[in-house]
Short mmCIF file of C-alpha atoms in Angstrom, two decimals:
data_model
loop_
_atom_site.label_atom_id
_atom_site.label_comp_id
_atom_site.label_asym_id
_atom_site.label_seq_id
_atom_site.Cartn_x
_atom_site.Cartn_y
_atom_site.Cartn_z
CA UNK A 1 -13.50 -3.94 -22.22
CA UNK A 2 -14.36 -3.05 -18.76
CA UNK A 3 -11.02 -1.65 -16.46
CA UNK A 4 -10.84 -1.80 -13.07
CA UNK A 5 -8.77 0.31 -10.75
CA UNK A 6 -8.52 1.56 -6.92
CA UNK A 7 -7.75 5.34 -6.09
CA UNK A 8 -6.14 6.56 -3.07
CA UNK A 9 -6.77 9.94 -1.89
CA UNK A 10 -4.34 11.15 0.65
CA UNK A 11 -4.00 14.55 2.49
CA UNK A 12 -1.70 16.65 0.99
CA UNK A 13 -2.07 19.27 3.83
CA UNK A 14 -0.36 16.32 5.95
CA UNK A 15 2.36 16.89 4.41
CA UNK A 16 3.57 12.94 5.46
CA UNK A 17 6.75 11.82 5.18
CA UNK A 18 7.08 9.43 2.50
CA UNK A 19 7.77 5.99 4.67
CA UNK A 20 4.49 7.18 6.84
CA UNK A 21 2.82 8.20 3.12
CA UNK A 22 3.27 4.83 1.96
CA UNK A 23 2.36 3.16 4.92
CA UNK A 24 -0.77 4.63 4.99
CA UNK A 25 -1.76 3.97 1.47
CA UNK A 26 -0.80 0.98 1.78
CA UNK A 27 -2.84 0.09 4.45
CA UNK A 28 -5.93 1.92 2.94
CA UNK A 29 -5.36 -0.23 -0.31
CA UNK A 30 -5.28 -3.66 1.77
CA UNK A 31 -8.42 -2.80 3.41
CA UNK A 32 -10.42 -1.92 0.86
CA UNK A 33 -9.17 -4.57 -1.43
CA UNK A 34 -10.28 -7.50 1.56
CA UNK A 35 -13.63 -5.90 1.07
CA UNK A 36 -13.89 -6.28 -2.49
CA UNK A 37 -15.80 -9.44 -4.10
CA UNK A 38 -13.49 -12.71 -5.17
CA UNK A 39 -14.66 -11.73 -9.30
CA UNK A 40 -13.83 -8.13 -8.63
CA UNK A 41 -9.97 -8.59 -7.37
CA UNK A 42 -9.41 -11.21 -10.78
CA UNK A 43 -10.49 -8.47 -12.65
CA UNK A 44 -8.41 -5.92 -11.41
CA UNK A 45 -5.56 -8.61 -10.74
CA UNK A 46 -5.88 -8.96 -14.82
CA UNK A 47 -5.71 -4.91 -15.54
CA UNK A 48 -2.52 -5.11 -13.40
CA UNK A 49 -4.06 -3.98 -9.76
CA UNK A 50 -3.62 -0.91 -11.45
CA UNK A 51 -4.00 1.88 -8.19
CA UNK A 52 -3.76 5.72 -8.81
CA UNK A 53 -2.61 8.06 -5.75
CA UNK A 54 -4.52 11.32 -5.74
CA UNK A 55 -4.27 14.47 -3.41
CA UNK A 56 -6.60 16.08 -1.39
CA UNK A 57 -6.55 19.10 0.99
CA UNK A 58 -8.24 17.95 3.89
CA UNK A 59 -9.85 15.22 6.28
CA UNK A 60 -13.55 16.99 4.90
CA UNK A 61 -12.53 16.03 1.40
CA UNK A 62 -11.91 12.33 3.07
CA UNK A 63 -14.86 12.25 4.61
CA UNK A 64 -16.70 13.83 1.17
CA UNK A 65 -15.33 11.42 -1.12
CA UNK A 66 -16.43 8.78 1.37
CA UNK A 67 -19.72 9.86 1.01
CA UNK A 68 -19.96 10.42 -2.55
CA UNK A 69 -18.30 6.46 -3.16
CA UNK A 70 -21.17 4.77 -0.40
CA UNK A 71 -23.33 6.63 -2.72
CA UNK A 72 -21.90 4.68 -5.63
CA UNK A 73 -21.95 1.19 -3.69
CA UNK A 74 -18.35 1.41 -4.03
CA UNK A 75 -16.43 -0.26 -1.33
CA UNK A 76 -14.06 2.12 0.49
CA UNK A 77 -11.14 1.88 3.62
CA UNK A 78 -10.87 5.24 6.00
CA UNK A 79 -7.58 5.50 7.66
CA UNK A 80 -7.01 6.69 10.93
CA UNK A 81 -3.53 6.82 12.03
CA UNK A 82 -3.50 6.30 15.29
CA UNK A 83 -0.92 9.47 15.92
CA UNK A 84 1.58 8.04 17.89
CA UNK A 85 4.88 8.58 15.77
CA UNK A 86 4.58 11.29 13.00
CA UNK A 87 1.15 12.57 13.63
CA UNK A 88 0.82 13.46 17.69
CA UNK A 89 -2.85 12.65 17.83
CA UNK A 90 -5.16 10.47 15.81
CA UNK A 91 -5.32 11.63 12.41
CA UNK A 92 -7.33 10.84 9.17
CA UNK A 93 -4.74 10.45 6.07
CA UNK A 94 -6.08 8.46 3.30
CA UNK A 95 -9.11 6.80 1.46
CA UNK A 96 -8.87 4.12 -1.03
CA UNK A 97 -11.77 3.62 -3.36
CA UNK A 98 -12.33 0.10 -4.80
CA UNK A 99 -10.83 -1.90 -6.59
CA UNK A 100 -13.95 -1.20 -9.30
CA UNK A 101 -14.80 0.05 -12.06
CA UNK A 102 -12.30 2.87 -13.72
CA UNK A 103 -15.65 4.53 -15.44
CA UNK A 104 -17.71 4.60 -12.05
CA UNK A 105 -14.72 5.34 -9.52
CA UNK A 106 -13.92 8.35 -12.55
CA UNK A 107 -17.21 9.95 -12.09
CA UNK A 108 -16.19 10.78 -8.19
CA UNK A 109 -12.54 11.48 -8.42
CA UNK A 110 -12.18 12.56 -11.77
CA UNK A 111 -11.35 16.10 -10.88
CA UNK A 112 -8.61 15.42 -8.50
CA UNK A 113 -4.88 15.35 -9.32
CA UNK A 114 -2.12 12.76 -9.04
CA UNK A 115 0.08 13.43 -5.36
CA UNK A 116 3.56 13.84 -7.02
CA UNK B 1 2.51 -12.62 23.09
CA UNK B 2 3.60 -13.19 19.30
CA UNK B 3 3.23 -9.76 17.39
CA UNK B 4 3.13 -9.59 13.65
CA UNK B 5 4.13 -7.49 10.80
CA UNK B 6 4.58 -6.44 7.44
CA UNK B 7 8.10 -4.90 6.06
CA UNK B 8 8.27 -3.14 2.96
CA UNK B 9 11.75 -2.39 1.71
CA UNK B 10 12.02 -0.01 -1.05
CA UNK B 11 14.65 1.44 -3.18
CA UNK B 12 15.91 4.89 -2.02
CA UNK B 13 18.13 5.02 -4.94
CA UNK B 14 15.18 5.37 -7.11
CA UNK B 15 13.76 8.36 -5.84
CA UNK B 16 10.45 7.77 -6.36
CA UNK B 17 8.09 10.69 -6.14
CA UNK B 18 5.46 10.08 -3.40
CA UNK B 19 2.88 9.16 -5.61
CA UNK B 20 4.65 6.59 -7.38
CA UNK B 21 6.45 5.48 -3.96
CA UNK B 22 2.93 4.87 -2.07
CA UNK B 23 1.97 2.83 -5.21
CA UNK B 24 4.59 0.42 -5.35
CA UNK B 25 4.16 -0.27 -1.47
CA UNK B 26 0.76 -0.75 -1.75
CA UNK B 27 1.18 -3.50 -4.81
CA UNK B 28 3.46 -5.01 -2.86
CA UNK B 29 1.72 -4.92 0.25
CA UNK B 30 -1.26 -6.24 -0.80
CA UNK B 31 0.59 -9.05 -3.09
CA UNK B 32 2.58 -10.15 -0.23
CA UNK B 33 -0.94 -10.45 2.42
CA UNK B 34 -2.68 -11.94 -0.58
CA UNK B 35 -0.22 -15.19 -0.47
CA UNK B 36 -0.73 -15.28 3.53
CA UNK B 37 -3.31 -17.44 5.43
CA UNK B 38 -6.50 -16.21 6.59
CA UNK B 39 -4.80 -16.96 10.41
CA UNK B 40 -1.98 -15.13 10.23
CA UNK B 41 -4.16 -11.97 8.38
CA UNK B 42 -6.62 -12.68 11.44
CA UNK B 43 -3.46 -12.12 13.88
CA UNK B 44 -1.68 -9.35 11.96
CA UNK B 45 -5.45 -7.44 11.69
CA UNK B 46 -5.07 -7.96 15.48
CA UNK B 47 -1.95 -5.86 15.98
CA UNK B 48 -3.06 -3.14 13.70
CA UNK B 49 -1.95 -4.58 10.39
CA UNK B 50 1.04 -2.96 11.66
CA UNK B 51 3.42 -2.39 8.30
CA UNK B 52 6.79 -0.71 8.35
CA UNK B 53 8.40 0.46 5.26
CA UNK B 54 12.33 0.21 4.83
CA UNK B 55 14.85 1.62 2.94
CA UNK B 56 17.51 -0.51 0.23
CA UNK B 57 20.25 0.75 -2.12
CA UNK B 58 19.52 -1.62 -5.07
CA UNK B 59 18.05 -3.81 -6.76
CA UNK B 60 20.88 -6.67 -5.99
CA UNK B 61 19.29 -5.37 -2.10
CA UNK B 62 16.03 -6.40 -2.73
CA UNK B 63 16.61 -9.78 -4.59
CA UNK B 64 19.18 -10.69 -1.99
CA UNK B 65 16.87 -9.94 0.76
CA UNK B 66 13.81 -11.48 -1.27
CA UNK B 67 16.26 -15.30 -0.63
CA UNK B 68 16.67 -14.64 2.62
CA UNK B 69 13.00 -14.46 3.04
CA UNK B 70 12.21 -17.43 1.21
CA UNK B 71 14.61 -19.38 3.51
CA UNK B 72 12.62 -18.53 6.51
CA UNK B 73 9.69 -19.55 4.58
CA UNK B 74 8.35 -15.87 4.87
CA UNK B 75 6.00 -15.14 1.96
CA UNK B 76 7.14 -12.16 -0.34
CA UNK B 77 6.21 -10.52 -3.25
CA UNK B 78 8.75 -8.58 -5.37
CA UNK B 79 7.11 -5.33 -7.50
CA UNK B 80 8.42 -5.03 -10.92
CA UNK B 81 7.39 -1.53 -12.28
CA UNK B 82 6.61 -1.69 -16.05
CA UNK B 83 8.09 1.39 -17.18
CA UNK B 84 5.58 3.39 -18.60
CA UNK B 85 5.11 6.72 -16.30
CA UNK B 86 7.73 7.85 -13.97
CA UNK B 87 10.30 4.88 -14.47
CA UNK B 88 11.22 4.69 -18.24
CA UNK B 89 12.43 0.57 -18.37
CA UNK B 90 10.65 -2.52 -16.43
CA UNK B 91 12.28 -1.60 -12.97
CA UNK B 92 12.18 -3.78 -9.87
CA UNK B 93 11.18 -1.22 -7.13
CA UNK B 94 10.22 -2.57 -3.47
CA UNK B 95 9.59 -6.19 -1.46
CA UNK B 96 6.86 -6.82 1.01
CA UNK B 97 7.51 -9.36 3.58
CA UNK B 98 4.81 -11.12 5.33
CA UNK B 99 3.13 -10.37 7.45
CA UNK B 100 4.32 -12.89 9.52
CA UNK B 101 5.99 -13.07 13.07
CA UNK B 102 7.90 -9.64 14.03
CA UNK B 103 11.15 -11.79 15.38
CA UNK B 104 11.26 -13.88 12.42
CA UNK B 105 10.97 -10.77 10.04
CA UNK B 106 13.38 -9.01 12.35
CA UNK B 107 15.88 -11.60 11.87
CA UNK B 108 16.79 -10.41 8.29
CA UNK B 109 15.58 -6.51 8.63
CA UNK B 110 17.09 -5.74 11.86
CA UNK B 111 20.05 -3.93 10.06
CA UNK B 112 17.46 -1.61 7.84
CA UNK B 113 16.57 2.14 7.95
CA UNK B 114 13.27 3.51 7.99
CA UNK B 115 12.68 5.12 5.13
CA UNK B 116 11.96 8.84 5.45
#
């Protein structure tokens, strides 16, 4: 059976503070989700929304792992905090990736680790 | 002008790692904006999709604040974990609320810490 999930890739060299962490993700999750087709959310809605919070080192990998899921047709959110409580100027922190399919969003992020 | 928001009130006594942490929000999050109409996602987009996350002590925090909610005819969602990774039993975790109108949230967060 086909599994659907959405990965969120957040700077690590941030080093956020978890409110501002989750904040971002979460907005980076809502945006890509409001992308995503109607059939596509059921799906995922049916795997349990199921969303997987990976680190990455810097706004390049962002902006790489951007590229790479466009490449894939995959639909994706950039965040840009807009730096005026944690961060002191506007700041990329997070990409979320889908909701799609585990097997193609796996074939860009597979090599990244869970944030912890 | 009328300003709108999302609050996200998590457990602290939990300690969720980050990863885990930015999950939950997001389900809930995105749970909570899913039940909202397309006009007050329209106004809330307008004001940044501004979300703030807050911090609870307990569960009994989250359920009693999830009734106040309802009263004001806010729409919530309430994340269950299921138990399987970091939290070891089914585990209610966070509440979104809204978005809706920042001085009708306000009226039943006012009191709360950002979490940090």
């Amino acid at each position: 059976m086909t599994k659907y999930k959405q990965s969120i890739l957040v700077r690590k060299d941030l080093k956020l503070p978890k409110g501002k962490l989750a904040a971002q993700c979460s907005h980076a999750s809502l945006e890509a989700a409001l992308k995503t087709s109607k059939s596509k959310l059921k799906e995922w809605k049916q795997d349990g929304s199921k969303k997987v919070i990976l680190s990455v080192n810097s706004k390049e990998d962002l902006i790489n792992y951007k590229l790479k899921a466009s490449k894939l047709n995959l639909k994706t959110a950039l965040i840009k905090d807009a730096g005026k409580t944690v961060l002191k100027k506007p700041t990329l922190t997070c990409l979320a990736i889908g909701p799609d399919k585990e097997e193609t969003i796996n074939k860009i992020t597979k090599k990244l680790k869970l944030l912890n």
